[in-house]
Amino acid sequence: MTNERYLNHPTFGMLYRVAPVAEGRDLFATLYAQRIFFVVTLQPRGATFEVVPLMDARHYAEQNLARARRESPEVHAHWRQLFDQTFI
């Protein structure tokens, strides 16, 4: 099962991971507002935050759900619950 991950954004505060996007890149949302989404790229000297629109964020999360469904039912259930909490 995937662990929960949180980051602290300098302006928007606590972010939680919604879905992996690519190697070294993850989709995060603001913990309190839950309507501001970022693709975060972790680098050796810090992180870069790219703001993405809601529909792009949802697309990344849906791609993650499809990938998880193919790989493992347990992991898919976890990501499905997180998707529902975030987007529905």
PDB file of C-alpha atoms in Angstrom:
ATOM      1  CA  MET A   1       0.000   0.000   0.000  1.00  0.00           C
ATOM      2  CA  THR A   2       1.190   3.504  -0.758  1.00  0.00           C
ATOM      3  CA  ASN A   3       1.995   5.730   2.184  1.00  0.00           C
ATOM      4  CA  GLU A   4       0.481   9.154   2.574  1.00  0.00           C
ATOM      5  CA  ARG A   5       2.815  12.001   1.712  1.00  0.00           C
ATOM      6  CA  TYR A   6       2.677  15.628   2.702  1.00  0.00           C
ATOM      7  CA  LEU A   7       4.714  18.674   1.707  1.00  0.00           C
ATOM      8  CA  ASN A   8       4.803  22.192   3.049  1.00  0.00           C
ATOM      9  CA  HIS A   9       4.339  24.865   0.370  1.00  0.00           C
ATOM     10  CA  PRO A  10       5.804  28.273   1.266  1.00  0.00           C
ATOM     11  CA  THR A  11       2.558  30.123   0.418  1.00  0.00           C
ATOM     12  CA  PHE A  12      -0.298  27.615   0.513  1.00  0.00           C
ATOM     13  CA  GLY A  13       0.768  25.571   3.526  1.00  0.00           C
ATOM     14  CA  MET A  14       0.322  21.834   3.826  1.00  0.00           C
ATOM     15  CA  LEU A  15      -0.163  19.804   0.626  1.00  0.00           C
ATOM     16  CA  TYR A  16      -1.121  16.136   0.384  1.00  0.00           C
ATOM     17  CA  ARG A  17      -0.265  13.725  -2.426  1.00  0.00           C
ATOM     18  CA  VAL A  18      -3.176  12.867  -4.672  1.00  0.00           C
ATOM     19  CA  ALA A  19      -1.398  10.690  -7.258  1.00  0.00           C
ATOM     20  CA  PRO A  20       1.970   9.946  -8.806  1.00  0.00           C
ATOM     21  CA  VAL A  21       2.357  11.581 -12.231  1.00  0.00           C
ATOM     22  CA  ALA A  22       5.724  10.355 -13.508  1.00  0.00           C
ATOM     23  CA  GLU A  23       9.121   9.386 -12.167  1.00  0.00           C
ATOM     24  CA  GLY A  24       9.992  11.992  -9.564  1.00  0.00           C
ATOM     25  CA  ARG A  25       6.754  13.954 -10.113  1.00  0.00           C
ATOM     26  CA  ASP A  26       3.601  13.784  -8.010  1.00  0.00           C
ATOM     27  CA  LEU A  27       0.240  15.529  -7.975  1.00  0.00           C
ATOM     28  CA  PHE A  28      -0.489  17.370  -4.721  1.00  0.00           C
ATOM     29  CA  ALA A  29      -3.493  19.359  -3.499  1.00  0.00           C
ATOM     30  CA  THR A  30      -3.809  21.927  -0.769  1.00  0.00           C
ATOM     31  CA  LEU A  31      -4.908  20.246   2.427  1.00  0.00           C
ATOM     32  CA  TYR A  32      -7.504  22.806   3.466  1.00  0.00           C
ATOM     33  CA  ALA A  33      -8.843  24.359   0.262  1.00  0.00           C
ATOM     34  CA  GLN A  34      -8.515  21.136  -1.816  1.00  0.00           C
ATOM     35  CA  ARG A  35      -9.013  23.060  -5.028  1.00  0.00           C
ATOM     36  CA  ILE A  36      -5.478  24.193  -5.752  1.00  0.00           C
ATOM     37  CA  PHE A  37      -3.385  21.495  -7.395  1.00  0.00           C
ATOM     38  CA  PHE A  38       0.337  21.285  -8.025  1.00  0.00           C
ATOM     39  CA  VAL A  39       2.599  18.940  -9.932  1.00  0.00           C
ATOM     40  CA  VAL A  40       5.640  18.756  -7.692  1.00  0.00           C
ATOM     41  CA  THR A  41       9.019  17.714  -9.024  1.00  0.00           C
ATOM     42  CA  LEU A  42      11.431  16.697  -6.306  1.00  0.00           C
ATOM     43  CA  GLN A  43      15.045  17.575  -7.037  1.00  0.00           C
ATOM     44  CA  PRO A  44      18.247  17.136  -5.038  1.00  0.00           C
ATOM     45  CA  ARG A  45      18.257  20.838  -4.136  1.00  0.00           C
ATOM     46  CA  GLY A  46      14.556  21.314  -3.421  1.00  0.00           C
ATOM     47  CA  ALA A  47      11.231  21.031  -5.167  1.00  0.00           C
ATOM     48  CA  THR A  48       9.489  22.842  -7.989  1.00  0.00           C
ATOM     49  CA  PHE A  49       5.759  23.519  -7.817  1.00  0.00           C
ATOM     50  CA  GLU A  50       3.711  23.838 -11.007  1.00  0.00           C
ATOM     51  CA  VAL A  51       0.087  24.915 -10.571  1.00  0.00           C
ATOM     52  CA  VAL A  52      -2.292  22.810 -12.678  1.00  0.00           C
ATOM     53  CA  PRO A  53      -6.014  23.297 -13.390  1.00  0.00           C
ATOM     54  CA  LEU A  54      -8.612  21.056 -11.778  1.00  0.00           C
ATOM     55  CA  MET A  55      -9.351  19.104 -14.970  1.00  0.00           C
ATOM     56  CA  ASP A  56      -5.648  18.384 -15.569  1.00  0.00           C
ATOM     57  CA  ALA A  57      -5.291  17.240 -11.970  1.00  0.00           C
ATOM     58  CA  ARG A  58      -8.302  14.966 -12.358  1.00  0.00           C
ATOM     59  CA  HIS A  59      -6.833  13.545 -15.579  1.00  0.00           C
ATOM     60  CA  TYR A  60      -3.545  12.694 -13.812  1.00  0.00           C
ATOM     61  CA  ALA A  61      -5.485  11.035 -10.969  1.00  0.00           C
ATOM     62  CA  GLU A  62      -7.619   9.018 -13.424  1.00  0.00           C
ATOM     63  CA  GLN A  63      -4.473   7.801 -15.199  1.00  0.00           C
ATOM     64  CA  ASN A  64      -3.133   6.693 -11.829  1.00  0.00           C
ATOM     65  CA  LEU A  65      -6.387   4.821 -11.095  1.00  0.00           C
ATOM     66  CA  ALA A  66      -6.183   2.963 -14.403  1.00  0.00           C
ATOM     67  CA  ARG A  67      -2.550   2.009 -13.741  1.00  0.00           C
ATOM     68  CA  ALA A  68      -3.365   0.867 -10.185  1.00  0.00           C
ATOM     69  CA  ARG A  69      -6.334  -1.200 -11.394  1.00  0.00           C
ATOM     70  CA  ARG A  70      -4.019  -3.154 -13.703  1.00  0.00           C
ATOM     71  CA  GLU A  71      -1.337  -3.676 -11.042  1.00  0.00           C
ATOM     72  CA  SER A  72      -3.100  -4.450  -7.761  1.00  0.00           C
ATOM     73  CA  PRO A  73      -6.660  -4.430  -6.364  1.00  0.00           C
ATOM     74  CA  GLU A  74      -5.459  -3.383  -2.872  1.00  0.00           C
ATOM     75  CA  VAL A  75      -3.549  -0.406  -4.205  1.00  0.00           C
ATOM     76  CA  HIS A  76      -6.442   0.498  -6.501  1.00  0.00           C
ATOM     77  CA  ALA A  77      -8.860   0.609  -3.552  1.00  0.00           C
ATOM     78  CA  HIS A  78      -6.564   3.038  -1.725  1.00  0.00           C
ATOM     79  CA  TRP A  79      -6.201   5.347  -4.749  1.00  0.00           C
ATOM     80  CA  ARG A  80      -9.949   5.138  -5.500  1.00  0.00           C
ATOM     81  CA  GLN A  81     -10.792   6.291  -1.979  1.00  0.00           C
ATOM     82  CA  LEU A  82      -8.352   9.190  -2.258  1.00  0.00           C
ATOM     83  CA  PHE A  83      -9.727  10.096  -5.721  1.00  0.00           C
ATOM     84  CA  ASP A  84     -13.300  10.127  -4.408  1.00  0.00           C
ATOM     85  CA  GLN A  85     -12.350  12.287  -1.416  1.00  0.00           C
ATOM     86  CA  THR A  86     -10.553  14.769  -3.628  1.00  0.00           C
ATOM     87  CA  PHE A  87     -12.709  15.047  -6.752  1.00  0.00           C
ATOM     88  CA  ILE A  88     -16.242  13.956  -5.808  1.00  0.00           C
TER      89      ILE A  88
END
